[in-house]
């Protein structure tokens, strides 16, 4: 897929530099958008042979929405997203323990949390790249030596198993399992019951995603390997949890091992020309729903710093990006991992008592 050599909006056709972005997920595509808008010539390398449109829903926090606005993508997000305003934490018997702080988030930010189907967000990013022009996306590219890439800037957006990260920062930090697997899917009806239900060593979540459908996820011990085992694990939970699992075709379910990047990286940049974004930099468990948000914030911060400095000022720009994003993203990752331990505890009575103490 080659969009030619069109100029980005506001650049007058002048290419500020050359960049290779490794990975065509949310973080990589958003980075390509930001760089192209700044006038850079961009190539995106993706090992998959086609755009990755699998997946269910992303929660987009107001801070990430603002980043998308700065990237020129806010309207495209809002066209397909739905607000997330009413969600509860429950016990398996259906008793409500607490409300998620969605109202407080909306009041403080002046806008609600939004939910969007992952394929819709990917398509919006691809459409913006197509509109901007001057970006080549090379699918089916298996990168082995990122240090050999001929570009002013190399961006590693290649996920938790990042080749770019290993090449520039070594293998001390890498994927670590947390002992659970997540099964995710989309039910073909609206449940009207949203939030998470926490049991012993497992939990189940439901969110809106678009009219007539419900996004769901079931997190269970890693030994759970079949759809029937998942259904059995939640068979006696409150309505509509068993119904959601019974009425969603297992052929459409996605199973993945929950992992995080450990230990935390000492920096997100290297060699004055390499930067990491998204899961390549700080892969986290999904408990806080911040994976896509942090990737978008990374992309916007990196491209803003690079646009201000230009190719000649790239080392300083990358240092500024690292200073802005590393500690913030790593705090979110640590918080998400801590919440995972809390939610999947084998002592649910103590956990539930603590949750009931939370402010309403």
C-alpha positions as a Python dict, from the first residue, in 0.01 Angstrom:
ca = {
    (1, 'X'): (0, 0, 0),
    (2, 'X'): (169, 315, -118),
    (3, 'X'): (-5, 652, -99),
    (4, 'X'): (254, 833, -308),
    (5, 'X'): (433, 1152, -210),
    (6, 'X'): (151, 1388, -119),
    (7, 'X'): (222, 1662, 130),
    (8, 'X'): (85, 1674, 483),
    (9, 'X'): (-152, 1952, 580),
    (10, 'X'): (29, 2270, 676),
    (11, 'X'): (378, 2162, 566),
    (12, 'X'): (385, 2321, 222),
    (13, 'X'): (520, 1996, 76),
    (14, 'X'): (851, 2017, 263),
    (15, 'X'): (961, 1683, 410),
    (16, 'X'): (1113, 1751, 751),
    (17, 'X'): (1289, 1416, 770),
    (18, 'X'): (1252, 1045, 711),
    (19, 'X'): (1104, 796, 954),
    (20, 'X'): (1040, 424, 967),
    (21, 'X'): (768, 309, 1205),
    (22, 'X'): (785, -60, 1291),
    (23, 'X'): (436, -189, 1366),
    (24, 'X'): (94, -94, 1229),
    (25, 'X'): (-112, -116, 1544),
    (26, 'X'): (-276, 181, 1714),
    (27, 'X'): (49, 332, 1844),
    (28, 'X'): (237, 285, 1519),
    (29, 'X'): (-36, 424, 1294),
    (30, 'X'): (-98, 721, 1526),
    (31, 'X'): (275, 795, 1523),
    (32, 'X'): (277, 779, 1143),
    (33, 'X'): (-14, 1025, 1134),
    (34, 'X'): (163, 1271, 1363),
    (35, 'X'): (491, 1251, 1175),
    (36, 'X'): (325, 1292, 837),
    (37, 'X'): (127, 1593, 959),
    (38, 'X'): (463, 1742, 1060),
    (39, 'X'): (592, 1693, 705),
    (40, 'X'): (803, 1384, 756),
    (41, 'X'): (829, 1111, 495),
    (42, 'X'): (710, 793, 664),
    (43, 'X'): (728, 422, 596),
    (44, 'X'): (541, 176, 818),
    (45, 'X'): (667, -183, 838),
    (46, 'X'): (421, -448, 955),
    (47, 'X'): (491, -819, 984),
    (48, 'X'): (126, -912, 929),
    (49, 'X'): (16, -941, 570),
    (50, 'X'): (-295, -722, 617),
    (51, 'X'): (-418, -454, 861),
    (52, 'X'): (-498, -609, 1200),
    (53, 'X'): (-869, -551, 1237),
    (54, 'X'): (-924, -818, 1503),
    (55, 'X'): (-1024, -730, 1857),
    (56, 'X'): (-1316, -585, 2043),
    (57, 'X'): (-1337, -250, 2225),
    (58, 'X'): (-1096, 16, 2346),
    (59, 'X'): (-1174, 259, 2625),
    (60, 'X'): (-1049, 605, 2532),
    (61, 'X'): (-993, 831, 2835),
    (62, 'X'): (-1044, 1208, 2791),
    (63, 'X'): (-667, 1265, 2797),
    (64, 'X'): (-625, 1027, 2502),
    (65, 'X'): (-921, 1191, 2328),
    (66, 'X'): (-739, 1523, 2355),
    (67, 'X'): (-429, 1361, 2203),
    (68, 'X'): (-641, 1237, 1913),
    (69, 'X'): (-779, 1589, 1871),
    (70, 'X'): (-423, 1723, 1842),
    (71, 'X'): (-350, 1455, 1582),
    (72, 'X'): (-656, 1562, 1385),
    (73, 'X'): (-848, 1242, 1460),
    (74, 'X'): (-1094, 1350, 1726),
    (75, 'X'): (-1393, 1381, 1493),
    (76, 'X'): (-1328, 1037, 1343),
    (77, 'X'): (-1321, 889, 1693),
    (78, 'X'): (-1644, 1052, 1801),
    (79, 'X'): (-1825, 941, 1484),
    (80, 'X'): (-1803, 573, 1584),
    (81, 'X'): (-1752, 582, 1962),
    (82, 'X'): (-2014, 551, 2235),
    (83, 'X'): (-1999, 717, 2579),
    (84, 'X'): (-1933, 505, 2887),
    (85, 'X'): (-2129, 651, 3175),
    (86, 'X'): (-2282, 381, 3395),
    (87, 'X'): (-2083, 84, 3523),
    (88, 'X'): (-2059, -108, 3848),
    (89, 'X'): (-1830, -353, 4023),
    (90, 'X'): (-2031, -657, 4132),
    (91, 'X'): (-1994, -987, 4313),
    (92, 'X'): (-2079, -1310, 4129),
    (93, 'X'): (-2423, -1310, 4292),
    (94, 'X'): (-2493, -970, 4138),
    (95, 'X'): (-2456, -758, 4452),
    (96, 'X'): (-2310, -416, 4368),
    (97, 'X'): (-1988, -335, 4552),
    (98, 'X'): (-1907, 5, 4400),
    (99, 'X'): (-1956, 228, 4098),
    (100, 'X'): (-1675, 295, 3851),
    (101, 'X'): (-1573, 664, 3869),
    (102, 'X'): (-1703, 748, 3521),
    (103, 'X'): (-1918, 1039, 3634),
    (104, 'X'): (-1624, 1192, 3819),
    (105, 'X'): (-1399, 1152, 3513),
    (106, 'X'): (-1656, 1324, 3292),
    (107, 'X'): (-1714, 1606, 3539),
    (108, 'X'): (-1343, 1681, 3570),
    (109, 'X'): (-1261, 1650, 3201),
    (110, 'X'): (-1577, 1798, 3057),
    (111, 'X'): (-1620, 1495, 2832),
    (112, 'X'): (-1707, 1129, 2896),
    (113, 'X'): (-1495, 820, 2862),
    (114, 'X'): (-1555, 677, 2514),
    (115, 'X'): (-1561, 321, 2386),
    (116, 'X'): (-1479, 231, 2028),
    (117, 'X'): (-1443, -99, 1847),
    (118, 'X'): (-1077, -164, 1775),
    (119, 'X'): (-1135, -218, 1398),
    (120, 'X'): (-1307, 122, 1377),
    (121, 'X'): (-1009, 297, 1536),
    (122, 'X'): (-763, 118, 1308),
    (123, 'X'): (-972, 212, 1005),
    (124, 'X'): (-987, 577, 1116),
    (125, 'X'): (-608, 588, 1145),
    (126, 'X'): (-562, 426, 804),
    (127, 'X'): (-813, 667, 648),
    (128, 'X'): (-622, 965, 788),
    (129, 'X'): (-294, 832, 650),
    (130, 'X'): (-461, 786, 314),
    (131, 'X'): (-589, 1146, 327),
    (132, 'X'): (-246, 1284, 417),
    (133, 'X'): (-59, 1083, 154),
    (134, 'X'): (316, 1028, 147),
    (135, 'X'): (306, 720, 370),
    (136, 'X'): (400, 373, 255),
    (137, 'X'): (273, 76, 458),
    (138, 'X'): (470, -240, 382),
    (139, 'X'): (286, -549, 506),
    (140, 'X'): (455, -884, 546),
    (141, 'X'): (788, -731, 653),
    (142, 'X'): (971, -936, 917),
    (143, 'X'): (1235, -709, 1065),
    (144, 'X'): (1555, -865, 1200),
    (145, 'X'): (1802, -576, 1224),
    (146, 'X'): (1633, -242, 1301),
    (147, 'X'): (1974, -78, 1338),
    (148, 'X'): (2019, -118, 961),
    (149, 'X'): (1707, 85, 873),
    (150, 'X'): (1801, 388, 667),
    (151, 'X'): (1599, 672, 821),
    (152, 'X'): (1650, 973, 1043),
    (153, 'X'): (1405, 829, 1297),
    (154, 'X'): (1311, 470, 1380),
    (155, 'X'): (1002, 413, 1594),
    (156, 'X'): (948, 77, 1761),
    (157, 'X'): (573, 27, 1781),
    (158, 'X'): (601, -349, 1742),
    (159, 'X'): (433, -465, 2062),
    (160, 'X'): (531, -659, 2370),
    (161, 'X'): (770, -883, 2173),
    (162, 'X'): (939, -579, 2019),
    (163, 'X'): (1235, -653, 1794),
    (164, 'X'): (1331, -285, 1806),
    (165, 'X'): (1337, -284, 2187),
    (166, 'X'): (1553, -597, 2204),
    (167, 'X'): (1796, -461, 1947),
    (168, 'X'): (1848, -122, 2107),
    (169, 'X'): (1799, -194, 2480),
    (170, 'X'): (1875, -565, 2514),
    (171, 'X'): (1660, -846, 2649),
    (172, 'X'): (1665, -777, 3023),
    (173, 'X'): (1312, -638, 3000),
    (174, 'X'): (1067, -869, 2831),
    (175, 'X'): (719, -1023, 2839),
    (176, 'X'): (624, -1178, 3172),
    (177, 'X'): (307, -1386, 3225),
    (178, 'X'): (82, -1296, 3517),
    (179, 'X'): (-89, -1634, 3549),
    (180, 'X'): (-419, -1560, 3376),
    (181, 'X'): (-566, -1566, 3027),
    (182, 'X'): (-831, -1337, 2883),
    (183, 'X'): (-1107, -1447, 2650),
    (184, 'X'): (-1281, -1162, 2473),
    (185, 'X'): (-1575, -1134, 2238),
    (186, 'X'): (-1877, -937, 2123),
    (187, 'X'): (-2229, -1046, 2210),
    (188, 'X'): (-2499, -970, 1954),
    (189, 'X'): (-2725, -788, 2198),
    (190, 'X'): (-2707, -505, 2450),
    (191, 'X'): (-2693, -634, 2807),
    (192, 'X'): (-2758, -298, 2975),
    (193, 'X'): (-2542, -427, 3263),
    (194, 'X'): (-2192, -286, 3243),
    (195, 'X'): (-1875, -291, 3451),
    (196, 'X'): (-1691, -583, 3608),
    (197, 'X'): (-1784, -876, 3827),
    (198, 'X'): (-1506, -1001, 4054),
    (199, 'X'): (-1489, -1359, 4179),
    (200, 'X'): (-1217, -1575, 4326),
    (201, 'X'): (-918, -1574, 4092),
    (202, 'X'): (-1129, -1463, 3795),
    (203, 'X'): (-1343, -1176, 3673),
    (204, 'X'): (-1585, -1086, 3396),
    (205, 'X'): (-1643, -750, 3229),
    (206, 'X'): (-1903, -601, 2994),
    (207, 'X'): (-1908, -265, 2817),
    (208, 'X'): (-2113, -107, 2540),
    (209, 'X'): (-1936, -92, 2205),
    (210, 'X'): (-2198, 2, 1945),
    (211, 'X'): (-2576, -18, 1911),
    (212, 'X'): (-2706, -373, 1943),
    (213, 'X'): (-2378, -524, 2067),
    (214, 'X'): (-2188, -572, 2393),
    (215, 'X'): (-1813, -606, 2439),
    (216, 'X'): (-1718, -868, 2699),
    (217, 'X'): (-1406, -1020, 2850),
    (218, 'X'): (-1353, -1314, 3081),
    (219, 'X'): (-1026, -1347, 3275),
    (220, 'X'): (-950, -1689, 3419),
    (221, 'X'): (-648, -1892, 3538),
    (222, 'X'): (-405, -1975, 3260),
    (223, 'X'): (-491, -2346, 3279),
    (224, 'X'): (-833, -2269, 3127),
    (225, 'X'): (-798, -2376, 2766),
    (226, 'X'): (-1144, -2430, 2615),
    (227, 'X'): (-1461, -2228, 2566),
    (228, 'X'): (-1658, -2483, 2763),
    (229, 'X'): (-1424, -2443, 3059),
    (230, 'X'): (-1482, -2068, 3043),
    (231, 'X'): (-1858, -2117, 3039),
    (232, 'X'): (-1833, -2357, 3332),
    (233, 'X'): (-1622, -2106, 3529),
    (234, 'X'): (-1907, -1850, 3514),
    (235, 'X'): (-2210, -2080, 3498),
    (236, 'X'): (-2352, -1977, 3836),
    (237, 'X'): (-2275, -1605, 3808),
    (238, 'X'): (-2542, -1338, 3788),
    (239, 'X'): (-2744, -1270, 3475),
    (240, 'X'): (-2651, -1194, 3196),
    (241, 'X'): (-2298, -1339, 3230),
    (242, 'X'): (-2390, -1703, 3146),
    (243, 'X'): (-2618, -1584, 2865),
    (244, 'X'): (-2342, -1370, 2708),
    (245, 'X'): (-2111, -1672, 2697),
    (246, 'X'): (-2383, -1909, 2578),
    (247, 'X'): (-2497, -1683, 2294),
    (248, 'X'): (-2157, -1576, 2160),
    (249, 'X'): (-2013, -1817, 1905),
    (250, 'X'): (-1683, -1953, 2045),
    (251, 'X'): (-1537, -1939, 1694),
    (252, 'X'): (-1536, -1559, 1733),
    (253, 'X'): (-1373, -1554, 2076),
    (254, 'X'): (-1014, -1430, 2109),
    (255, 'X'): (-787, -1587, 2371),
    (256, 'X'): (-461, -1432, 2482),
    (257, 'X'): (-223, -1481, 2770),
    (258, 'X'): (-210, -1179, 2997),
    (259, 'X'): (145, -1048, 3019),
    (260, 'X'): (329, -731, 3103),
    (261, 'X'): (673, -587, 3032),
    (262, 'X'): (911, -641, 3324),
    (263, 'X'): (1130, -493, 3455),
    (264, 'X'): (1043, -138, 3354),
    (265, 'X'): (1272, 5, 3087),
    (266, 'X'): (1541, 256, 3189),
    (267, 'X'): (1452, 470, 2887),
    (268, 'X'): (1219, 474, 2586),
    (269, 'X'): (1484, 604, 2342),
    (270, 'X'): (1829, 502, 2217),
    (271, 'X'): (2111, 609, 1987),
    (272, 'X'): (1967, 955, 1926),
    (273, 'X'): (1729, 823, 1659),
    (274, 'X'): (1526, 533, 1802),
    (275, 'X'): (1209, 567, 2011),
    (276, 'X'): (963, 315, 2153),
    (277, 'X'): (588, 368, 2183),
    (278, 'X'): (296, 165, 2314),
    (279, 'X'): (342, -195, 2423),
    (280, 'X'): (699, -200, 2296),
    (281, 'X'): (778, 53, 2570),
    (282, 'X'): (543, -40, 2855),
    (283, 'X'): (312, -335, 2783),
    (284, 'X'): (65, -369, 3069),
    (285, 'X'): (-223, -582, 3184),
    (286, 'X'): (-557, -440, 3064),
    (287, 'X'): (-709, -389, 3410),
    (288, 'X'): (-710, -9, 3397),
    (289, 'X'): (-818, -4, 3032),
    (290, 'X'): (-526, 223, 2946),
    (291, 'X'): (-324, 28, 2689),
    (292, 'X'): (-456, 209, 2382),
    (293, 'X'): (-467, 540, 2569),
    (294, 'X'): (-100, 529, 2666),
    (295, 'X'): (-3, 432, 2311),
    (296, 'X'): (-192, 732, 2173),
    (297, 'X'): (-37, 964, 2431),
    (298, 'X'): (308, 830, 2340),
    (299, 'X'): (245, 884, 1970),
    (300, 'X'): (124, 1241, 2015),
    (301, 'X'): (404, 1336, 2255),
    (302, 'X'): (676, 1187, 2034),
    (303, 'X'): (554, 1349, 1715),
    (304, 'X'): (502, 1684, 1886),
    (305, 'X'): (860, 1681, 2017),
    (306, 'X'): (1002, 1570, 1683),
    (307, 'X'): (798, 1826, 1487),
    (308, 'X'): (927, 2108, 1705),
    (309, 'X'): (1292, 2004, 1674),
    (310, 'X'): (1326, 1872, 1319),
    (311, 'X'): (1585, 1612, 1211),
    (312, 'X'): (1884, 1817, 1331),
    (313, 'X'): (1741, 1837, 1682),
    (314, 'X'): (1630, 1475, 1700),
    (315, 'X'): (1845, 1359, 1997),
    (316, 'X'): (1713, 1642, 2215),
    (317, 'X'): (1358, 1580, 2094),
    (318, 'X'): (1380, 1214, 2191),
    (319, 'X'): (1512, 1304, 2535),
    (320, 'X'): (1218, 1540, 2578),
    (321, 'X'): (976, 1264, 2473),
    (322, 'X'): (1134, 1022, 2721),
    (323, 'X'): (1111, 1278, 3000),
    (324, 'X'): (745, 1346, 2927),
    (325, 'X'): (618, 993, 2882),
    (326, 'X'): (832, 729, 3053),
    (327, 'X'): (750, 777, 3419),
    (328, 'X'): (386, 854, 3349),
    (329, 'X'): (335, 544, 3136),
    (330, 'X'): (523, 322, 3377),
    (331, 'X'): (310, 443, 3668),
    (332, 'X'): (-1, 342, 3474),
    (333, 'X'): (152, 1, 3395),
    (334, 'X'): (238, -57, 3762),
    (335, 'X'): (-110, 51, 3869),
    (336, 'X'): (-269, -187, 3620),
    (337, 'X'): (-55, -481, 3736),
    (338, 'X'): (-133, -401, 4100),
    (339, 'X'): (-505, -390, 4024),
    (340, 'X'): (-478, -727, 3849),
    (341, 'X'): (-336, -882, 4164),
    (342, 'X'): (-610, -722, 4372),
    (343, 'X'): (-894, -833, 4144),
    (344, 'X'): (-773, -1192, 4103),
    (345, 'X'): (-698, -1251, 4471),
    (346, 'X'): (-789, -1580, 4633),
    (347, 'X'): (-924, -1384, 4932),
    (348, 'X'): (-1228, -1216, 4778),
    (349, 'X'): (-1402, -1143, 5109),
    (350, 'X'): (-1124, -905, 5217),
    (351, 'X'): (-1105, -749, 4872),
    (352, 'X'): (-1481, -690, 4857),
    (353, 'X'): (-1481, -533, 5203),
    (354, 'X'): (-1210, -291, 5090),
    (355, 'X'): (-1399, -205, 4771),
    (356, 'X'): (-1713, -119, 4968),
    (357, 'X'): (-1511, 148, 5147),
    (358, 'X'): (-1447, 337, 4825),
    (359, 'X'): (-1625, 671, 4785),
    (360, 'X'): (-1939, 661, 4573),
}
